[in-house]
mmCIF file of C-alpha atoms in Angstrom:
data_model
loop_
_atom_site.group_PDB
_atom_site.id
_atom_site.type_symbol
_atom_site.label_atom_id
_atom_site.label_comp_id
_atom_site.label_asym_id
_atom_site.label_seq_id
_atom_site.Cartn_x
_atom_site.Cartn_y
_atom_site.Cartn_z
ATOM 1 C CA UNK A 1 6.922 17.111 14.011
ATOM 2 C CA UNK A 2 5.230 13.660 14.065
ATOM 3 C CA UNK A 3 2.262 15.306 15.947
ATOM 4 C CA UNK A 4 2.223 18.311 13.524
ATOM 5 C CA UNK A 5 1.861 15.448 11.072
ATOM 6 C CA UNK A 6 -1.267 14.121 12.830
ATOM 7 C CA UNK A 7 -2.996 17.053 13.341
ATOM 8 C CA UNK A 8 -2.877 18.049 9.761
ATOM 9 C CA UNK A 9 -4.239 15.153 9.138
ATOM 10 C CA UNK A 10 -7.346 14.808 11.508
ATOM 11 C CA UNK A 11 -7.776 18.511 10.280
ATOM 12 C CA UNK A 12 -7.985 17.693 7.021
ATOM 13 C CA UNK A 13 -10.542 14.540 8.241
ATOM 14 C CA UNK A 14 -12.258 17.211 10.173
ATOM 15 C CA UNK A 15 -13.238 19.462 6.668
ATOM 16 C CA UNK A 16 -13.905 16.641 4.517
ATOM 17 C CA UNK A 17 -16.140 15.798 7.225
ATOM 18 C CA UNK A 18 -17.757 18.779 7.362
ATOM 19 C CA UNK A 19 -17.774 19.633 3.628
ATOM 20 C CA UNK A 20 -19.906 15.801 3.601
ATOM 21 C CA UNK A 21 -22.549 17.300 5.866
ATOM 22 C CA UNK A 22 -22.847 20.463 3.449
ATOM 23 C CA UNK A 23 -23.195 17.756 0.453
ATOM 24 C CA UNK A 24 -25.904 15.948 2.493
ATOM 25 C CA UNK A 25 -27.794 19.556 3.631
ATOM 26 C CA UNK A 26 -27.887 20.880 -0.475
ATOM 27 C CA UNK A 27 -29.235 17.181 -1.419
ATOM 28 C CA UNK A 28 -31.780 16.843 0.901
ATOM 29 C CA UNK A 29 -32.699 20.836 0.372
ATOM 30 C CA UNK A 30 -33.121 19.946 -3.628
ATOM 31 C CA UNK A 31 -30.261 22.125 -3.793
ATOM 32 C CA UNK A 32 -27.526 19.060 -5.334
ATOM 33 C CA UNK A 33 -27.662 18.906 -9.279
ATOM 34 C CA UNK A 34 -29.385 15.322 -8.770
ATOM 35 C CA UNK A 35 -30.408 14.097 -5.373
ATOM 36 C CA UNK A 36 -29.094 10.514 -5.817
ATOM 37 C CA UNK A 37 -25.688 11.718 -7.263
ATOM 38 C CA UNK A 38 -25.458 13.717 -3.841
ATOM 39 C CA UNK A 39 -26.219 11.289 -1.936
ATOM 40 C CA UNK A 40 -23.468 8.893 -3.311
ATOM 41 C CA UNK A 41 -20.708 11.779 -3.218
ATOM 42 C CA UNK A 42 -22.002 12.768 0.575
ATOM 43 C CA UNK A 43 -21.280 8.823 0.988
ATOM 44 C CA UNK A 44 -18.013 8.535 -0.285
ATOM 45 C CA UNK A 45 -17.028 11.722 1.552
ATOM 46 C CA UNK A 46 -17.524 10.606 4.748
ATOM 47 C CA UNK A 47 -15.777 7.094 4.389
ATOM 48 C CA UNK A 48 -12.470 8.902 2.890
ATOM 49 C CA UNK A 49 -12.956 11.263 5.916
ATOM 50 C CA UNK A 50 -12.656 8.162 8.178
ATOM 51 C CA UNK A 51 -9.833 6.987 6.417
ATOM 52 C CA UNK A 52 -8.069 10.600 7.122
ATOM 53 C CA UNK A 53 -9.105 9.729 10.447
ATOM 54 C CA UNK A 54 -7.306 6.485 10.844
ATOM 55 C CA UNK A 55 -4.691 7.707 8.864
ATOM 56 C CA UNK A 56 -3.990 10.321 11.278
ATOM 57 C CA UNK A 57 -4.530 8.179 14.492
ATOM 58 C CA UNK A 58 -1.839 5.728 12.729
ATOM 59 C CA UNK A 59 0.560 8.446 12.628
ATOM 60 C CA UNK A 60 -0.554 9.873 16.208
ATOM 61 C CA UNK A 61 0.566 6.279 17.609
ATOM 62 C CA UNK A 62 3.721 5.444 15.532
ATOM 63 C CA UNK A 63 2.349 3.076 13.198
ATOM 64 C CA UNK A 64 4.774 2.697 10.191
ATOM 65 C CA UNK A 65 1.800 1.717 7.751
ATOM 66 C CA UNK A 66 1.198 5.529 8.129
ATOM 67 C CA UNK A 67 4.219 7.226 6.205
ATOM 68 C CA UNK A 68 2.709 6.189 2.605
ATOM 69 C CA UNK A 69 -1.183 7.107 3.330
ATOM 70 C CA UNK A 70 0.221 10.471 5.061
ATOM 71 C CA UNK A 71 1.933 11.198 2.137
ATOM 72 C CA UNK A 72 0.047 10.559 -0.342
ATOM 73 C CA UNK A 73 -2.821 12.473 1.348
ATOM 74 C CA UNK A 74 -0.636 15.661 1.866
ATOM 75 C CA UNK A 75 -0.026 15.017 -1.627
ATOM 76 C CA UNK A 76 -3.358 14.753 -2.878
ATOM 77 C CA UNK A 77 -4.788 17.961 -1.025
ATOM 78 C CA UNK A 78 -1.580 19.972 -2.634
ATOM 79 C CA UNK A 79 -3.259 19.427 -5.854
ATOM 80 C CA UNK A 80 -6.272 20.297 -4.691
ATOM 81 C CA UNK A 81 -5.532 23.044 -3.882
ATOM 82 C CA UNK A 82 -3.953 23.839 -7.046
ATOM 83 C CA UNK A 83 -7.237 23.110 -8.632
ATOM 84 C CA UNK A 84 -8.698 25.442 -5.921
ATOM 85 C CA UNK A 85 -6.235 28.740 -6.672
ATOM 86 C CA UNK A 86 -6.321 27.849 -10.550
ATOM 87 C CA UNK A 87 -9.930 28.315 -10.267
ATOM 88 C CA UNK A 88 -9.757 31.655 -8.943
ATOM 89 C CA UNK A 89 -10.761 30.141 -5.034
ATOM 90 C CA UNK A 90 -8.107 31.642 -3.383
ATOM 91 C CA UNK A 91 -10.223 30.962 0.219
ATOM 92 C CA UNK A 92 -10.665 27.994 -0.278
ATOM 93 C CA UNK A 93 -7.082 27.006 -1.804
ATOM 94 C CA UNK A 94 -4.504 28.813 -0.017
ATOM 95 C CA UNK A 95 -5.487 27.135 3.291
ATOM 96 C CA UNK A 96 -5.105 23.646 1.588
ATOM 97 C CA UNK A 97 -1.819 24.104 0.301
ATOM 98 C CA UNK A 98 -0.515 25.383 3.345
ATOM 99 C CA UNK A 99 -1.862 22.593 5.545
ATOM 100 C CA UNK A 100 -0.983 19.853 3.231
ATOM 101 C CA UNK A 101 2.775 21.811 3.348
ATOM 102 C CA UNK A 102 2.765 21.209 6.791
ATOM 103 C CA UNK A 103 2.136 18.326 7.116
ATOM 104 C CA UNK A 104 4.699 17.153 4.215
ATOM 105 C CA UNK A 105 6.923 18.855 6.308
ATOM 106 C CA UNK A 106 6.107 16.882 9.621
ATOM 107 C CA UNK A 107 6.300 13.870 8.074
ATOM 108 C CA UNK A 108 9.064 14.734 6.246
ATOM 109 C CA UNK A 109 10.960 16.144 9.225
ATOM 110 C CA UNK A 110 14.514 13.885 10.196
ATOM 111 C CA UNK A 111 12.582 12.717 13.077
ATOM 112 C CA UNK A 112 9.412 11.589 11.867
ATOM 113 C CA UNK A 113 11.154 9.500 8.866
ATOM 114 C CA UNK A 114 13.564 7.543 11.854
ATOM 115 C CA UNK A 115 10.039 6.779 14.015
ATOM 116 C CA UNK A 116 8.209 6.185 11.338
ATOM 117 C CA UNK A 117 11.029 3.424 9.619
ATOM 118 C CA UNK A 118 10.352 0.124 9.962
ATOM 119 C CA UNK A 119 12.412 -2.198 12.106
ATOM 120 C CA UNK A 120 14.885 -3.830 9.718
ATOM 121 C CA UNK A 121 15.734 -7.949 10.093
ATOM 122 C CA UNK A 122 19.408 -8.674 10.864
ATOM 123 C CA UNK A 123 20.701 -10.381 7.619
ATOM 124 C CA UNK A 124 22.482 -14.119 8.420
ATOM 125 C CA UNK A 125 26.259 -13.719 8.797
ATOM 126 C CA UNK A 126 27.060 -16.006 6.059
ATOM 127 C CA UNK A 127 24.380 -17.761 4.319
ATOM 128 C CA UNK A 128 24.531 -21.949 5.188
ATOM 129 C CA UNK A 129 27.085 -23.834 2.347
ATOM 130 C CA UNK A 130 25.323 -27.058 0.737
ATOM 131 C CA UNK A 131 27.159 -30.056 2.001
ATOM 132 C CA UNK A 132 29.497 -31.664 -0.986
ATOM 133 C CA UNK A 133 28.044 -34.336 -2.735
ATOM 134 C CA UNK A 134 29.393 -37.522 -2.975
ATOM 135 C CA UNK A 135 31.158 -37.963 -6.626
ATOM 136 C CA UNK A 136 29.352 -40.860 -8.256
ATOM 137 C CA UNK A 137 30.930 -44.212 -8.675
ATOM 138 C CA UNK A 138 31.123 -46.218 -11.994
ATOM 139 C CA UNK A 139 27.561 -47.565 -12.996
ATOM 140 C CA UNK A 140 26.241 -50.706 -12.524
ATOM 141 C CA UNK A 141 26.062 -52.404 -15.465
ATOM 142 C CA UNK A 142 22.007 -53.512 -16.797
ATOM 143 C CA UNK A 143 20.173 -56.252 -15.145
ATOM 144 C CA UNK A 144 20.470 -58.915 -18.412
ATOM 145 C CA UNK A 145 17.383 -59.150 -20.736
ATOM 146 C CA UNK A 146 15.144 -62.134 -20.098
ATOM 147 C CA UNK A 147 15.682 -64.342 -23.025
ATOM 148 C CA UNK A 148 12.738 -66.113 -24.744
ATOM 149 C CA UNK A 149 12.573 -70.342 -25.150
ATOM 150 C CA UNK A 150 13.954 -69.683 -28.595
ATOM 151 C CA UNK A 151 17.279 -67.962 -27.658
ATOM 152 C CA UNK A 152 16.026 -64.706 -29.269
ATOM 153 C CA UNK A 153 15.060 -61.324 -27.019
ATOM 154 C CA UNK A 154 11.510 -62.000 -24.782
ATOM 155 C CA UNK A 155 8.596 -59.952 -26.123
ATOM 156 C CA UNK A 156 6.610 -58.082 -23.744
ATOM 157 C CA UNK A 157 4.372 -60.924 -23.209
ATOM 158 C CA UNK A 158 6.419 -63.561 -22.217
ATOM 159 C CA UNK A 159 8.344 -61.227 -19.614
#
């Protein structure tokens, strides 16, 4: 299920990527609403396309980092497509919501969640007891005051 997971994924990479070049054909066209604003949504279209990409070569070689970004992807193309089917774009939607299903599903899947774990560290048996400390003795008693020539307590001066 781990490699349903992954190619779900680079799917998903695969029409953001191509959805990017569309962006990039209606802005150069004069097609885009304002050339510059397609230009920066073409942009950040094709770097969350290589993320997807990474994402899904993560999961494609067992990388535990994966799980979250997986997940949250699937996640994010559900609502998507809920956005899609709510706006009457059932093409466009139903396809979404049944890959991002999917790939819940694979990396959901018994399997997936065990390769996918990270390794867990072996807790100490018992954790090391302070040594004792000594119990203190009786204090020693003050060093004596220096006294001054008259007999009377030194000032700071004459010390």
């Amino acid at each position: 299920m781990l490699r349903v997971a992954a190619v779900v994924q680079a799917l998903e990479a695969i029409a953001l990527c191509a959805a990017a070049v569309a962006q990039v054909v209606e802005t150069v066209t004069g097609r885009s609403y304002q050339a510059s604003n397609g230009a920066a949504l073409a942009v950040v279209e094709f770097i969350t396309a290589a993320l997807f990409a990474a994402i899904a070569s993560g999961i494609a070689r067992v990388r535990p980092w994966t799980r979250t970004p997986g997940i949250m992807t699937q996640l994010g193309c559900g609502l998507l497509a809920i956005v899609f089917l709510q706006a009457h774009r059932a093409g466009w939607g139903l396809p979404i919501l049944v890959l991002a299903a999917i790939g819940l599903a694979g990396l959901f899947a018994p399997a997936s969640l065990k390769a996918l774990a990270r390794p867990r560290t072996p807790e100490p048996a018992e954790p090391p007891k302070p040594e004792p400390r000594p119990k203190p003795g009786p204090r020693p008693k003050p060093a004596p005051r220096p006294k001054a020539a008259n007999g009377g307590p030194a000032r700071r001066s004459e010390r």
